[in-house]
XYZ file of N, CA, C and O in Angstrom:
744
model
N 28.844 -17.082 11.071
C 29.098 -15.820 10.395
C 28.653 -14.682 11.290
O 28.192 -14.892 12.405
N 28.683 -13.470 10.765
C 28.279 -12.318 11.563
C 26.756 -12.257 11.737
O 26.007 -12.930 11.042
N 26.327 -11.434 12.676
C 24.912 -11.348 13.038
C 24.031 -10.905 11.868
O 22.930 -11.424 11.681
N 24.482 -9.944 11.066
C 23.685 -9.474 9.940
C 23.479 -10.581 8.916
O 22.367 -10.777 8.415
N 24.529 -11.328 8.608
C 24.413 -12.451 7.669
C 23.409 -13.475 8.198
O 22.575 -13.990 7.451
N 23.477 -13.753 9.498
C 22.559 -14.701 10.111
C 21.118 -14.204 10.020
O 20.213 -14.956 9.683
N 20.888 -12.914 10.306
C 19.535 -12.362 10.236
C 18.980 -12.420 8.809
O 17.817 -12.753 8.606
N 19.811 -12.110 7.842
C 19.351 -12.158 6.455
C 19.013 -13.595 6.046
O 18.013 -13.832 5.366
N 19.809 -14.550 6.486
C 19.520 -15.964 6.195
C 18.201 -16.372 6.850
O 17.384 -17.085 6.246
N 17.973 -15.902 8.076
C 16.720 -16.213 8.768
C 15.527 -15.588 8.038
O 14.469 -16.215 7.897
N 15.692 -14.365 7.549
C 14.621 -13.710 6.795
C 14.340 -14.431 5.489
O 13.181 -14.581 5.085
N 15.379 -14.894 4.816
C 15.179 -15.670 3.593
C 14.383 -16.945 3.892
O 13.505 -17.339 3.122
N 14.682 -17.569 5.023
C 13.957 -18.783 5.416
C 12.498 -18.453 5.744
O 11.593 -19.196 5.365
N 12.269 -17.351 6.434
C 10.888 -16.929 6.707
C 10.123 -16.716 5.400
O 8.970 -17.141 5.272
N 10.758 -16.068 4.447
C 10.110 -15.818 3.154
C 9.776 -17.142 2.455
O 8.693 -17.287 1.879
N 10.703 -18.097 2.520
C 10.436 -19.411 1.906
C 9.230 -20.088 2.554
O 8.481 -20.793 1.897
N 9.059 -19.888 3.849
C 7.939 -20.510 4.565
C 6.677 -19.654 4.533
O 5.694 -19.976 5.184
N 6.734 -18.545 3.793
C 5.608 -17.620 3.656
C 5.177 -17.027 4.999
O 4.006 -16.783 5.244
N 6.156 -16.802 5.865
C 5.907 -16.108 7.130
C 6.312 -14.653 6.902
O 7.368 -14.386 6.351
N 5.461 -13.724 7.307
C 5.707 -12.349 6.873
C 5.785 -11.310 7.986
O 5.509 -10.149 7.761
N 6.192 -11.703 9.185
C 6.336 -10.738 10.270
C 7.623 -11.020 11.030
O 7.913 -12.168 11.359
N 8.393 -9.969 11.300
C 9.573 -10.072 12.155
C 9.340 -9.141 13.343
O 8.960 -7.992 13.186
N 9.552 -9.673 14.519
C 9.233 -8.936 15.744
C 10.394 -9.065 16.720
O 10.265 -9.644 17.781
N 11.549 -8.536 16.361
C 12.757 -8.718 17.165
C 13.298 -7.429 17.762
O 14.444 -7.365 18.145
N 12.506 -6.411 17.874
C 13.009 -5.102 18.316
C 12.897 -4.878 19.816
O 13.122 -3.782 20.294
N 12.546 -5.904 20.572
C 12.252 -5.713 21.994
C 13.417 -5.143 22.796
O 13.207 -4.466 23.780
N 14.623 -5.404 22.385
C 15.768 -4.921 23.152
C 16.404 -3.666 22.550
O 17.436 -3.216 23.012
N 15.763 -3.100 21.541
C 16.226 -1.834 20.975
C 15.447 -0.734 21.695
O 14.224 -0.801 21.804
N 16.159 0.242 22.201
C 15.520 1.322 22.946
C 15.672 2.639 22.183
O 16.581 2.778 21.366
N 14.796 3.607 22.460
C 14.916 4.898 21.782
C 16.283 5.563 21.956
O 16.692 6.347 21.117
N 16.989 5.230 23.017
C 18.302 5.822 23.235
C 19.443 4.893 22.813
O 20.591 5.113 23.182
N 19.137 3.879 22.010
C 20.186 2.994 21.497
C 21.134 3.778 20.593
O 20.772 4.830 20.053
N 22.330 3.248 20.403
C 23.318 3.956 19.586
C 23.015 3.817 18.092
O 22.223 2.974 17.672
N 23.649 4.656 17.312
C 23.405 4.680 15.867
C 23.778 3.358 15.202
O 23.138 2.945 14.241
N 24.798 2.690 15.700
C 25.198 1.392 15.136
C 24.047 0.374 15.252
O 23.780 -0.369 14.316
N 23.367 0.379 16.381
C 22.219 -0.517 16.581
C 21.106 -0.183 15.602
O 20.536 -1.068 14.962
N 20.795 1.121 15.472
C 19.737 1.514 14.541
C 20.118 1.196 13.092
O 19.274 0.759 12.310
N 21.365 1.396 12.725
C 21.806 1.089 11.359
C 21.633 -0.400 11.065
O 21.179 -0.787 9.978
N 21.978 -1.245 12.041
C 21.800 -2.690 11.882
C 20.331 -3.019 11.630
O 20.001 -3.728 10.673
N 19.440 -2.492 12.466
C 18.022 -2.812 12.324
C 17.406 -2.194 11.080
O 16.505 -2.796 10.472
N 17.883 -1.027 10.651
C 17.386 -0.473 9.379
C 17.709 -1.417 8.234
O 16.868 -1.692 7.382
N 18.934 -1.938 8.222
C 19.304 -2.860 7.154
C 18.482 -4.142 7.221
O 17.995 -4.631 6.205
N 18.300 -4.684 8.413
C 17.490 -5.903 8.574
C 16.058 -5.645 8.118
O 15.486 -6.425 7.348
N 15.458 -4.551 8.577
C 14.057 -4.276 8.249
C 13.853 -3.959 6.774
O 12.837 -4.342 6.193
N 14.796 -3.288 6.152
C 14.676 -3.028 4.711
C 14.856 -4.321 3.919
O 14.149 -4.554 2.932
N 15.770 -5.172 4.345
C 15.958 -6.475 3.706
C 14.665 -7.291 3.824
O 14.227 -7.925 2.864
N 14.050 -7.238 4.997
C 12.794 -7.957 5.215
C 11.679 -7.405 4.328
O 10.937 -8.170 3.700
N 11.572 -6.088 4.251
C 10.486 -5.459 3.489
C 10.527 -5.856 2.012
O 9.483 -6.090 1.399
N 11.717 -5.938 1.451
C 11.857 -6.339 0.049
C 11.297 -7.747 -0.167
O 10.790 -8.061 -1.236
N 11.336 -8.572 0.874
C 10.850 -9.946 0.798
C 9.399 -10.087 1.247
O 8.896 -11.188 1.436
N 8.730 -8.954 1.465
C 7.327 -8.992 1.875
C 7.139 -9.305 3.349
O 6.052 -9.703 3.767
N 8.181 -9.111 4.143
C 8.115 -9.371 5.583
C 8.006 -8.038 6.312
O 8.814 -7.138 6.101
N 6.992 -7.922 7.148
C 6.755 -6.687 7.879
C 7.525 -6.663 9.191
O 7.520 -7.634 9.943
N 8.145 -5.528 9.482
C 8.663 -5.287 10.822
C 7.455 -5.029 11.708
O 6.519 -4.342 11.316
N 7.444 -5.621 12.879
C 6.313 -5.494 13.801
C 6.832 -4.962 15.120
O 7.735 -5.544 15.710
N 6.281 -3.855 15.581
C 6.735 -3.268 16.831
C 5.546 -2.929 17.704
O 4.481 -2.576 17.205
N 5.749 -3.035 18.994
C 4.728 -2.716 19.979
C 5.127 -1.440 20.701
O 6.112 -1.425 21.430
N 4.359 -0.377 20.502
C 4.649 0.890 21.158
C 3.794 1.066 22.404
O 2.643 0.650 22.433
N 4.357 1.675 23.404
C 3.628 1.948 24.637
C 2.891 3.272 24.521
O 3.408 4.232 23.964
N 1.687 3.345 25.065
C 0.951 4.613 25.068
C 1.364 5.502 26.235
O 0.740 6.525 26.478
N 2.415 5.131 26.922
C 2.920 5.992 27.985
C 3.330 7.339 27.423
O 3.931 7.423 26.352
N 3.011 8.401 28.137
C 3.403 9.733 27.660
C 4.889 9.971 27.891
O 5.497 10.799 27.219
N 5.462 9.247 28.841
C 6.909 9.251 29.057
C 7.374 7.834 29.354
O 6.633 7.044 29.933
N 8.595 7.558 28.940
C 9.262 6.306 29.269
C 10.501 6.647 30.088
O 10.875 7.809 30.200
N 11.134 5.647 30.621
C 12.340 5.859 31.423
C 13.348 6.743 30.686
O 14.038 7.544 31.281
N 13.391 6.641 29.365
C 14.421 7.300 28.575
C 14.119 8.747 28.232
O 14.982 9.458 27.761
N 12.886 9.181 28.417
C 12.579 10.557 28.032
C 11.770 11.305 29.083
O 11.145 12.308 28.784
N 11.767 10.820 30.297
C 11.085 11.515 31.382
C 11.779 12.855 31.619
O 13.004 12.934 31.548
N 11.032 13.921 31.866
C 11.648 15.251 32.010
C 12.747 15.275 33.072
O 12.587 14.725 34.160
N 13.842 15.908 32.743
C 14.974 16.031 33.663
C 14.535 16.767 34.926
O 13.738 17.694 34.870
N 15.056 16.330 36.044
C 14.749 16.982 37.306
C 13.529 16.418 38.015
O 13.264 16.751 39.157
N 12.755 15.577 37.333
C 11.589 14.955 37.956
C 12.015 13.618 38.549
O 12.912 12.965 38.045
N 11.344 13.229 39.579
C 11.581 11.926 40.198
C 10.417 11.008 39.869
O 9.305 11.469 39.613
N 10.661 9.730 39.903
C 9.629 8.729 39.646
C 8.408 8.962 40.537
O 7.279 8.834 40.101
N 8.622 9.360 41.765
C 7.524 9.555 42.714
C 6.714 10.815 42.432
O 5.634 10.987 42.989
N 7.215 11.722 41.588
C 6.517 12.975 41.290
C 5.351 12.820 40.315
O 4.550 13.737 40.185
N 5.278 11.714 39.608
C 4.272 11.586 38.556
C 2.884 11.447 39.166
O 2.647 10.557 39.983
N 1.912 12.296 38.770
C 0.606 12.305 39.431
C -0.374 11.226 38.956
O -1.363 10.960 39.627
N -0.134 10.632 37.806
C -1.100 9.684 37.251
C -0.536 8.265 37.351
O 0.349 7.990 38.162
N -1.011 7.360 36.536
C -0.601 5.957 36.594
C 0.834 5.795 36.109
O 1.232 6.377 35.102
N 1.588 5.031 36.865
C 2.970 4.739 36.479
C 3.204 3.248 36.650
O 2.624 2.608 37.516
N 4.040 2.729 35.797
C 4.361 1.309 35.790
C 5.870 1.173 35.909
O 6.597 1.801 35.136
N 6.324 0.393 36.830
C 7.765 0.173 36.948
C 8.056 -1.301 36.702
O 7.493 -2.172 37.335
N 8.916 -1.523 35.719
C 9.404 -2.865 35.425
C 10.922 -2.770 35.324
O 11.463 -1.696 35.090
N 11.588 -3.886 35.440
C 13.053 -3.850 35.399
C 13.563 -3.284 34.080
O 14.601 -2.645 34.036
N 12.835 -3.481 33.003
C 13.300 -3.025 31.685
C 12.749 -1.666 31.285
O 13.228 -1.069 30.330
N 11.730 -1.165 32.006
C 11.177 0.119 31.581
C 10.283 0.722 32.656
O 9.515 0.017 33.297
N 10.390 2.012 32.822
C 9.425 2.772 33.614
C 8.517 3.458 32.608
O 8.983 4.009 31.613
N 7.222 3.428 32.855
C 6.260 4.029 31.941
C 5.291 4.893 32.738
O 4.792 4.469 33.775
N 5.016 6.087 32.214
C 4.144 7.048 32.877
C 2.977 7.349 31.948
O 3.169 7.664 30.783
N 1.764 7.262 32.484
C 0.561 7.411 31.679
C -0.266 8.601 32.132
O -0.195 9.033 33.279
N -1.087 9.114 31.227
C -2.111 10.104 31.557
C -3.106 10.107 30.397
O -2.723 10.322 29.246
N -4.363 9.843 30.703
C -5.388 9.795 29.673
C -5.961 11.162 29.349
O -6.707 11.301 28.405
N -5.616 12.183 30.122
C -6.247 13.492 29.959
C -5.382 14.518 29.248
O -5.873 15.573 28.884
N -4.123 14.237 29.043
C -3.233 15.234 28.449
C -2.971 14.887 26.983
O -2.028 14.179 26.651
N -3.820 15.398 26.110
C -3.722 15.088 24.683
C -2.420 15.590 24.072
O -1.868 14.955 23.174
N -1.919 16.717 24.546
C -0.662 17.252 24.000
C 0.507 16.316 24.323
O 1.356 16.066 23.468
N 0.555 15.794 25.538
C 1.611 14.837 25.894
C 1.464 13.544 25.099
O 2.456 12.950 24.677
N 0.233 13.125 24.891
C -0.021 11.915 24.101
C 0.448 12.105 22.665
O 1.114 11.243 22.096
N 0.124 13.238 22.082
C 0.563 13.535 20.717
C 2.093 13.573 20.631
O 2.692 13.037 19.693
N 2.709 14.191 21.598
C 4.171 14.253 21.636
C 4.779 12.850 21.741
O 5.760 12.533 21.067
N 4.190 11.994 22.573
C 4.672 10.611 22.715
C 4.534 9.854 21.399
O 5.436 9.109 20.992
N 3.420 10.035 20.711
C 3.213 9.361 19.430
C 4.255 9.812 18.405
O 4.760 9.002 17.619
N 4.598 11.075 18.430
C 5.614 11.582 17.498
C 7.016 11.106 17.851
O 7.816 10.820 16.962
N 7.324 10.982 19.138
C 8.617 10.390 19.531
C 8.688 8.941 19.056
O 9.727 8.481 18.591
N 7.572 8.232 19.160
C 7.528 6.846 18.697
C 7.714 6.783 17.175
O 8.434 5.921 16.668
N 7.108 7.704 16.441
C 7.296 7.745 14.985
C 8.763 7.992 14.636
O 9.292 7.385 13.693
N 9.434 8.849 15.390
C 10.877 9.073 15.187
C 11.654 7.776 15.386
O 12.538 7.439 14.609
N 11.317 7.060 16.453
C 11.968 5.783 16.777
C 11.748 4.758 15.656
O 12.689 4.101 15.204
N 10.529 4.645 15.182
C 10.205 3.687 14.108
C 10.971 4.043 12.837
O 11.466 3.155 12.130
N 11.089 5.313 12.530
C 11.851 5.742 11.361
C 13.319 5.366 11.515
O 13.945 4.872 10.575
N 13.883 5.581 12.710
C 15.276 5.202 12.956
C 15.478 3.688 12.820
O 16.541 3.241 12.424
N 14.435 2.905 13.138
C 14.504 1.442 12.993
C 14.379 0.995 11.537
O 14.669 -0.150 11.218
N 13.888 1.885 10.682
C 13.622 1.488 9.301
C 12.362 0.645 9.194
O 12.214 -0.169 8.291
N 11.442 0.843 10.116
C 10.220 0.042 10.164
C 8.985 0.857 9.784
O 7.867 0.515 10.156
N 9.187 1.927 9.006
C 8.095 2.845 8.681
C 7.010 2.232 7.788
O 5.940 2.806 7.641
N 7.256 1.066 7.238
C 6.231 0.361 6.458
C 5.759 -0.887 7.193
O 5.182 -1.784 6.612
N 5.995 -0.922 8.491
C 5.699 -2.112 9.277
C 4.313 -2.125 9.893
O 3.442 -1.326 9.555
N 4.144 -3.059 10.798
C 2.924 -3.203 11.573
C 3.216 -2.638 12.955
O 4.110 -3.115 13.652
N 2.484 -1.606 13.328
C 2.702 -0.950 14.611
C 1.518 -1.229 15.521
O 0.385 -0.882 15.198
N 1.788 -1.880 16.619
C 0.740 -2.211 17.574
C 0.856 -1.247 18.745
O 1.873 -1.220 19.431
N -0.163 -0.445 18.922
C -0.185 0.494 20.027
C -0.607 -0.295 21.259
O -1.735 -0.763 21.365
N 0.323 -0.453 22.170
C 0.093 -1.280 23.345
C -0.728 -0.524 24.381
O -0.415 0.599 24.719
N -1.780 -1.152 24.910
C -2.581 -0.464 25.915
C -1.798 -0.294 27.215
O -0.760 -0.901 27.402
N -2.325 0.506 28.105
C -1.712 0.695 29.415
C -1.619 -0.662 30.098
O -2.493 -1.493 29.973
N -0.556 -0.862 30.799
C -0.339 -2.116 31.502
C -0.236 -1.880 32.991
O -0.241 -0.759 33.457
N -0.066 -2.952 33.719
C 0.235 -2.846 35.132
C -0.926 -3.179 36.035
O -0.755 -3.321 37.233
N -2.095 -3.295 35.504
C -3.245 -3.636 36.331
C -3.451 -5.133 36.403
O -2.587 -5.928 36.062
N -4.593 -5.527 36.842
C -4.967 -6.932 36.895
C -6.479 -6.983 36.781
O -7.119 -5.956 36.567
N -7.037 -8.144 36.956
C -8.488 -8.233 36.801
C -9.228 -7.397 37.837
O -10.332 -6.954 37.602
N -8.601 -7.138 39.012
C -9.264 -6.308 40.011
C -9.328 -4.843 39.572
O -10.274 -4.135 39.908
N -8.309 -4.387 38.870
C -8.242 -2.984 38.455
C -7.489 -2.908 37.124
O -6.333 -2.495 37.086
N -8.128 -3.325 36.026
C -7.429 -3.322 34.738
C -6.805 -1.966 34.443
O -7.448 -0.930 34.556
N -5.520 -2.036 34.128
C -4.762 -0.859 33.737
C -4.759 0.231 34.802
O -4.492 1.389 34.517
N -5.068 -0.125 36.023
C -5.006 0.792 37.164
C -5.834 2.062 36.964
O -5.479 3.147 37.423
N -6.957 1.909 36.300
C -7.854 3.014 35.973
C -8.271 3.799 37.211
O -8.378 5.020 37.183
N -8.483 3.122 38.322
C -8.938 3.817 39.532
C -7.851 4.718 40.114
O -8.145 5.595 40.919
N -6.596 4.531 39.699
C -5.484 5.326 40.236
C -5.129 6.512 39.347
O -4.100 7.153 39.546
N -5.977 6.815 38.360
C -5.684 7.924 37.461
C -5.713 9.246 38.219
O -6.319 9.361 39.272
N -5.063 10.251 37.644
C -4.915 11.550 38.303
C -6.228 12.343 38.317
O -7.198 11.994 37.648
N -6.214 13.444 39.061
C -7.403 14.306 39.177
C -7.827 14.854 37.815
O -9.020 14.963 37.517
N -6.856 15.200 36.963
C -7.167 15.714 35.623
C -7.902 14.644 34.800
O -8.873 14.946 34.106
N -7.451 13.396 34.901
C -8.119 12.296 34.191
C -9.524 12.065 34.749
O -10.472 11.857 33.992
N -9.642 12.092 36.081
C -10.952 11.865 36.707
C -11.937 12.971 36.341
O -13.131 12.721 36.198
N -11.436 14.201 36.163
C -12.309 15.302 35.764
C -12.775 15.138 34.316
O -13.899 15.522 33.976
N -11.930 14.573 33.482
C -12.271 14.427 32.061
C -13.066 13.158 31.771
O -13.944 13.159 30.911
N -12.746 12.069 32.474
C -13.357 10.768 32.195
C -13.999 10.220 33.467
O -13.327 10.048 34.471
N -15.275 9.916 33.397
C -15.963 9.288 34.526
C -15.461 7.863 34.718
O -14.849 7.281 33.815
N -15.751 7.287 35.873
C -15.272 5.937 36.183
C -15.668 4.913 35.120
O -14.894 4.014 34.803
N -16.857 5.035 34.569
C -17.355 4.060 33.589
C -16.938 4.404 32.143
O -17.376 3.744 31.207
N -16.101 5.407 31.947
C -15.721 5.844 30.604
C -14.296 5.457 30.214
O -13.669 6.111 29.387
N -13.798 4.365 30.771
C -12.457 3.895 30.403
C -12.364 3.694 28.902
O -11.363 4.012 28.278
N -13.400 3.168 28.313
C -13.412 2.925 26.871
C -13.265 4.221 26.084
O -12.571 4.267 25.066
N -13.887 5.299 26.535
C -13.771 6.585 25.843
C -12.335 7.105 25.910
O -11.813 7.645 24.934
N -11.716 6.950 27.073
C -10.320 7.379 27.224
C -9.413 6.568 26.302
O -8.507 7.117 25.670
N -9.676 5.267 26.206
C -8.879 4.403 25.321
C -9.046 4.794 23.862
O -8.074 4.864 23.110
N -10.284 5.037 23.459
C -10.552 5.448 22.079
C -9.861 6.769 21.779
O -9.257 6.948 20.715
N -9.903 7.700 22.713
C -9.229 8.986 22.529
C -7.731 8.784 22.321
O -7.138 9.358 21.405
N -7.104 7.963 23.171
C -5.678 7.671 23.038
C -5.383 7.028 21.682
O -4.471 7.443 20.965
N -6.157 6.016 21.342
C -5.940 5.322 20.075
C -6.087 6.272 18.893
O -5.293 6.233 17.950
N -7.076 7.151 18.923
C -7.279 8.090 17.819
C -6.111 9.061 17.676
O -5.680 9.360 16.563
N -5.592 9.564 18.790
C -4.443 10.473 18.724
C -3.241 9.737 18.143
O -2.578 10.233 17.216
N -2.944 8.554 18.682
C -1.804 7.783 18.190
C -1.981 7.424 16.717
O -1.056 7.579 15.922
N -3.149 6.970 16.336
C -3.398 6.597 14.935
C -3.239 7.778 14.002
O -2.606 7.676 12.951
N -3.803 8.915 14.389
C -3.705 10.118 13.558
C -2.248 10.512 13.347
O -1.812 10.761 12.219
N -1.489 10.575 14.428
C -0.092 10.998 14.317
C 0.756 9.979 13.561
O 1.590 10.360 12.735
N 0.554 8.706 13.814
C 1.346 7.690 13.105
C 0.989 7.645 11.624
O 1.876 7.500 10.779
N -0.276 7.777 11.292
C -0.664 7.791 9.873
C -0.134 9.043 9.162
O 0.223 9.000 7.996
N -0.104 10.155 9.885
C 0.437 11.388 9.307
C 1.937 11.235 9.054
O 2.441 11.592 7.997
N 2.653 10.707 10.019
C 4.106 10.588 9.931
C 4.568 9.354 9.168
O 5.615 9.376 8.528
N 3.808 8.266 9.275
C 4.204 6.982 8.675
C 3.029 6.430 7.874
O 2.396 5.450 8.260
N 2.710 7.056 6.735
C 1.491 6.705 6.009
C 1.444 5.265 5.509
O 0.359 4.742 5.232
N 2.585 4.597 5.393
C 2.589 3.217 4.900
C 2.569 2.172 6.008
O 2.590 0.981 5.731
N 2.521 2.615 7.242
C 2.468 1.677 8.371
C 1.045 1.154 8.554
O 0.069 1.830 8.219
N 0.958 -0.028 9.076
C -0.328 -0.604 9.477
C -0.411 -0.416 10.988
O 0.443 -0.869 11.719
N -1.458 0.277 11.434
C -1.573 0.636 12.848
C -2.762 -0.097 13.456
O -3.845 -0.116 12.892
N -2.544 -0.674 14.624
C -3.612 -1.360 15.338
C -3.356 -1.326 16.828
O -2.431 -0.672 17.300
N -4.170 -2.036 17.567
C -4.003 -2.123 19.011
C -4.415 -3.513 19.457
O -5.363 -4.094 18.921
N -3.705 -4.031 20.429
C -4.060 -5.341 20.966
C -5.017 -5.156 22.135
O -5.013 -4.133 22.799
N -5.847 -6.125 22.348
C -6.788 -6.103 23.468
C -6.496 -7.336 24.314
O -6.474 -8.451 23.800
N -6.283 -7.099 25.592
C -6.015 -8.208 26.502
C -7.225 -8.442 27.397
O -7.645 -7.547 28.118
N -7.772 -9.627 27.385
C -8.813 -9.923 28.380
C -8.118 -10.164 29.716
O -7.141 -10.892 29.780
N -8.595 -9.533 30.758
C -7.992 -9.719 32.069
C -8.629 -10.917 32.755
O -9.837 -11.071 32.759
N -7.809 -11.755 33.312
C -8.293 -12.928 34.017
C -7.669 -12.963 35.407
O -6.705 -12.265 35.701
N -8.204 -13.788 36.250
C -7.709 -13.860 37.622
C -6.323 -14.458 37.725
O -5.649 -14.296 38.721
N -5.848 -15.136 36.693
C -4.510 -15.737 36.777
C -3.487 -14.885 36.048
O -2.406 -15.313 35.808
């Protein structure tokens, strides 16, 4: 049958097994077409009625490949940047206004997905390794002026608080959290 019928059947099966999270939005992008968003709104609303939460992982990047300011080049970004085949992400721990703006763009995206009552995981900065988790040592001069080398945790808490405040304001029924990754040598 068609994809929507298949998704609804899968959600019914999840409900029968008392599984309550759907996490299939990885290939939906903020610049996806309206047809894609309409499909996912219907899927997520169908899931919500059955007690199944839409689960999405948002990046704390202040810009993504899809919303980086026009006229700027990837090499122009002064702070930490991550390049992957599926996404370019630009970070800055010192610019609260950009962070707030990013959180609000993410809230717009979640609303378009129909996942406003879901579980939203604010994903920490990526791209580092155990030698330099999250590339903290490569942060910009503005970040270094605001956060000392040993204050990575304070910068993270600040980011999480801004994102949580904005998401709770815009999406009061969402469950907001953050994942923590232990860095290992492998």
